[in-house]
PDB file of C-alpha atoms in Angstrom:
ATOM      1  CA  MET A   1      -9.740-106.922  -5.102  1.00  0.00           C
ATOM      2  CA  VAL A   2      -8.288-103.617  -3.896  1.00  0.00           C
ATOM      3  CA  LYS A   3      -5.946-103.593  -6.874  1.00  0.00           C
ATOM      4  CA  ARG A   4      -8.867-104.021  -9.279  1.00  0.00           C
ATOM      5  CA  VAL A   5     -10.773-101.173  -7.644  1.00  0.00           C
ATOM      6  CA  LEU A   6      -7.734 -98.893  -7.890  1.00  0.00           C
ATOM      7  CA  VAL A   7      -7.181 -99.801 -11.530  1.00  0.00           C
ATOM      8  CA  LEU A   8     -10.868 -99.184 -12.280  1.00  0.00           C
ATOM      9  CA  ALA A   9     -10.743 -95.824 -10.495  1.00  0.00           C
ATOM     10  CA  CYS A  10      -7.664 -94.817 -12.508  1.00  0.00           C
ATOM     11  CA  VAL A  11      -9.268 -95.856 -15.795  1.00  0.00           C
ATOM     12  CA  LEU A  12     -12.467 -93.962 -14.961  1.00  0.00           C
ATOM     13  CA  GLY A  13     -10.435 -90.929 -13.965  1.00  0.00           C
ATOM     14  CA  LEU A  14      -8.619 -90.988 -17.288  1.00  0.00           C
ATOM     15  CA  LEU A  15     -11.896 -91.371 -19.170  1.00  0.00           C
ATOM     16  CA  CYS A  16     -13.398 -88.401 -17.349  1.00  0.00           C
ATOM     17  CA  ALA A  17     -10.272 -86.310 -17.910  1.00  0.00           C
ATOM     18  CA  SER A  18     -10.237 -87.089 -21.631  1.00  0.00           C
ATOM     19  CA  ALA A  19     -13.967 -86.354 -21.907  1.00  0.00           C
ATOM     20  CA  GLN A  20     -13.453 -82.999 -20.211  1.00  0.00           C
ATOM     21  CA  ALA A  21     -10.486 -82.182 -22.445  1.00  0.00           C
ATOM     22  CA  ALA A  22     -12.533 -83.046 -25.528  1.00  0.00           C
ATOM     23  CA  GLY A  23     -15.286 -80.647 -24.482  1.00  0.00           C
ATOM     24  CA  LYS A  24     -13.142 -77.688 -23.378  1.00  0.00           C
ATOM     25  CA  GLY A  25     -13.639 -75.681 -26.544  1.00  0.00           C
ATOM     26  CA  LYS A  26     -17.419 -76.063 -26.598  1.00  0.00           C
ATOM     27  CA  LYS A  27     -19.548 -73.033 -25.811  1.00  0.00           C
ATOM     28  CA  GLU A  28     -23.037 -72.552 -24.466  1.00  0.00           C
ATOM     29  CA  LYS A  29     -25.591 -70.252 -26.052  1.00  0.00           C
ATOM     30  CA  GLY A  30     -24.368 -67.389 -23.856  1.00  0.00           C
ATOM     31  CA  GLY A  31     -20.796 -67.779 -25.123  1.00  0.00           C
ATOM     32  CA  GLU A  32     -19.361 -69.058 -21.862  1.00  0.00           C
ATOM     33  CA  ALA A  33     -17.495 -72.345 -21.518  1.00  0.00           C
ATOM     34  CA  LYS A  34     -19.766 -75.257 -20.674  1.00  0.00           C
ATOM     35  CA  GLY A  35     -19.559 -76.477 -17.075  1.00  0.00           C
ATOM     36  CA  GLY A  36     -21.959 -79.396 -17.164  1.00  0.00           C
ATOM     37  CA  ILE A  37     -22.454 -82.202 -14.699  1.00  0.00           C
ATOM     38  CA  GLY A  38     -18.707 -82.682 -14.176  1.00  0.00           C
ATOM     39  CA  ALA A  39     -18.266 -79.104 -12.966  1.00  0.00           C
ATOM     40  CA  VAL A  40     -21.231 -79.407 -10.615  1.00  0.00           C
ATOM     41  CA  LEU A  41     -19.941 -82.695  -9.199  1.00  0.00           C
ATOM     42  CA  ALA A  42     -16.470 -81.208  -8.744  1.00  0.00           C
ATOM     43  CA  GLY A  43     -18.000 -78.491  -6.572  1.00  0.00           C
ATOM     44  CA  LEU A  44     -19.556 -80.991  -4.157  1.00  0.00           C
ATOM     45  CA  ASN A  45     -16.332 -81.745  -2.248  1.00  0.00           C
ATOM     46  CA  LEU A  46     -16.698 -85.495  -2.645  1.00  0.00           C
ATOM     47  CA  ALA A  47     -15.122 -87.754  -0.048  1.00  0.00           C
ATOM     48  CA  GLU A  48     -12.463 -90.158  -1.329  1.00  0.00           C
ATOM     49  CA  GLU A  49     -14.822 -93.135  -1.010  1.00  0.00           C
ATOM     50  CA  GLN A  50     -17.493 -91.303  -3.030  1.00  0.00           C
ATOM     51  CA  LYS A  51     -15.292 -90.428  -6.009  1.00  0.00           C
ATOM     52  CA  PRO A  52     -14.972 -93.890  -7.629  1.00  0.00           C
ATOM     53  CA  LYS A  53     -18.704 -94.518  -7.204  1.00  0.00           C
ATOM     54  CA  VAL A  54     -19.617 -91.163  -8.757  1.00  0.00           C
ATOM     55  CA  ASP A  55     -17.092 -91.710 -11.561  1.00  0.00           C
ATOM     56  CA  ALA A  56     -18.593 -95.134 -12.310  1.00  0.00           C
ATOM     57  CA  ALA A  57     -22.129 -93.708 -12.347  1.00  0.00           C
ATOM     58  CA  MET A  58     -20.979 -90.870 -14.615  1.00  0.00           C
ATOM     59  CA  ALA A  59     -19.276 -93.267 -17.043  1.00  0.00           C
ATOM     60  CA  THR A  60     -22.417 -95.408 -17.239  1.00  0.00           C
ATOM     61  CA  TYR A  61     -24.552 -92.314 -17.777  1.00  0.00           C
ATOM     62  CA  GLN A  62     -22.293 -91.044 -20.561  1.00  0.00           C
ATOM     63  CA  GLU A  63     -22.384 -94.408 -22.343  1.00  0.00           C
ATOM     64  CA  LYS A  64     -26.177 -94.683 -22.109  1.00  0.00           C
ATOM     65  CA  SER A  65     -26.676 -91.064 -23.103  1.00  0.00           C
ATOM     66  CA  LYS A  66     -24.450 -91.441 -26.172  1.00  0.00           C
ATOM     67  CA  ALA A  67     -26.239 -94.631 -27.203  1.00  0.00           C
ATOM     68  CA  ALA A  68     -29.703 -93.132 -26.668  1.00  0.00           C
ATOM     69  CA  ALA A  69     -31.706 -92.815 -29.863  1.00  0.00           C
ATOM     70  CA  SER A  70     -34.419 -90.571 -28.433  1.00  0.00           C
ATOM     71  CA  LYS A  71     -34.941 -87.798 -25.900  1.00  0.00           C
ATOM     72  CA  GLU A  72     -36.922 -90.260 -23.801  1.00  0.00           C
ATOM     73  CA  GLU A  73     -33.955 -92.659 -23.640  1.00  0.00           C
ATOM     74  CA  LYS A  74     -31.649 -89.780 -22.666  1.00  0.00           C
ATOM     75  CA  LYS A  75     -34.108 -88.723 -19.969  1.00  0.00           C
ATOM     76  CA  GLN A  76     -34.197 -92.307 -18.670  1.00  0.00           C
ATOM     77  CA  ALA A  77     -30.383 -92.434 -18.570  1.00  0.00           C
ATOM     78  CA  ARG A  78     -30.342 -89.148 -16.619  1.00  0.00           C
ATOM     79  CA  GLN A  79     -32.922 -90.447 -14.128  1.00  0.00           C
ATOM     80  CA  GLU A  80     -30.915 -93.634 -13.574  1.00  0.00           C
ATOM     81  CA  PHE A  81     -27.749 -91.550 -13.082  1.00  0.00           C
ATOM     82  CA  GLU A  82     -29.439 -89.338 -10.511  1.00  0.00           C
ATOM     83  CA  ALA A  83     -30.838 -92.407  -8.714  1.00  0.00           C
ATOM     84  CA  GLU A  84     -27.258 -93.711  -8.427  1.00  0.00           C
ATOM     85  CA  LEU A  85     -26.097 -90.310  -7.146  1.00  0.00           C
ATOM     86  CA  GLU A  86     -28.769 -90.429  -4.437  1.00  0.00           C
ATOM     87  CA  LYS A  87     -27.235 -93.676  -3.184  1.00  0.00           C
ATOM     88  CA  VAL A  88     -23.743 -92.134  -2.984  1.00  0.00           C
ATOM     89  CA  LEU A  89     -24.143 -88.457  -2.104  1.00  0.00           C
ATOM     90  CA  THR A  90     -25.203 -87.033   1.239  1.00  0.00           C
ATOM     91  CA  PRO A  91     -28.611 -85.317   1.318  1.00  0.00           C
ATOM     92  CA  GLU A  92     -26.820 -81.950   1.445  1.00  0.00           C
ATOM     93  CA  GLN A  93     -24.667 -82.811  -1.583  1.00  0.00           C
ATOM     94  CA  MET A  94     -27.711 -84.019  -3.513  1.00  0.00           C
ATOM     95  CA  THR A  95     -29.563 -80.777  -2.731  1.00  0.00           C
ATOM     96  CA  LYS A  96     -26.581 -78.730  -3.888  1.00  0.00           C
ATOM     97  CA  TYR A  97     -26.278 -80.868  -7.046  1.00  0.00           C
ATOM     98  CA  ARG A  98     -29.942 -80.283  -7.927  1.00  0.00           C
ATOM     99  CA  GLU A  99     -29.711 -76.544  -7.243  1.00  0.00           C
ATOM    100  CA  GLU A 100     -26.586 -76.150  -9.385  1.00  0.00           C
ATOM    101  CA  MET A 101     -28.020 -78.193 -12.240  1.00  0.00           C
ATOM    102  CA  LYS A 102     -31.231 -76.149 -12.141  1.00  0.00           C
ATOM    103  CA  ALA A 103     -29.193 -72.917 -12.214  1.00  0.00           C
ATOM    104  CA  GLN A 104     -27.185 -74.166 -15.217  1.00  0.00           C
ATOM    105  CA  HIS A 105     -30.391 -75.158 -16.993  1.00  0.00           C
ATOM    106  CA  GLU A 106     -31.951 -71.745 -16.387  1.00  0.00           C
ATOM    107  CA  LYS A 107     -28.770 -69.993 -17.521  1.00  0.00           C
ATOM    108  CA  ALA A 108     -28.692 -72.030 -20.737  1.00  0.00           C
ATOM    109  CA  LYS A 109     -32.327 -71.112 -21.469  1.00  0.00           C
ATOM    110  CA  LYS A 110     -31.669 -67.343 -21.296  1.00  0.00           C
ATOM    111  CA  PRO A 111     -31.286 -65.581 -24.652  1.00  0.00           C
ATOM    112  CA  LYS A 112     -27.881 -64.094 -25.464  1.00  0.00           C
ATOM    113  CA  GLY A 113     -27.135 -60.910 -23.575  1.00  0.00           C
ATOM    114  CA  GLU A 114     -29.972 -61.287 -21.074  1.00  0.00           C
ATOM    115  CA  GLY A 115     -28.731 -60.945 -17.518  1.00  0.00           C
ATOM    116  CA  GLN A 116     -25.159 -60.363 -18.671  1.00  0.00           C
ATOM    117  CA  GLU A 117     -23.218 -57.181 -18.084  1.00  0.00           C
TER     118      GLU A 117
END
């Protein structure tokens, strides 16, 4: 059982690493490299027991989001992902996650050059 969990964690880690590597050259509207959910999660200082659970939730979210045919389906996938995060993260981590995601969303909505020096 432990061996299966370790193998699954390694596979998920490789999937996340390859997904990040594939998106490294992508840019946001403001011209800065995209951080996304992975960057926000990385900043939460996850405990070792949280990492495989978060990785599994992220992998499921990515699959559902890719397969989604409409904005509503993508929104549903995001809500399910965040419900899973609430089960794994501490209340403080969840608050920080929401704040960081809101900040990224607001930053992405700004027109080019606004608020930049």
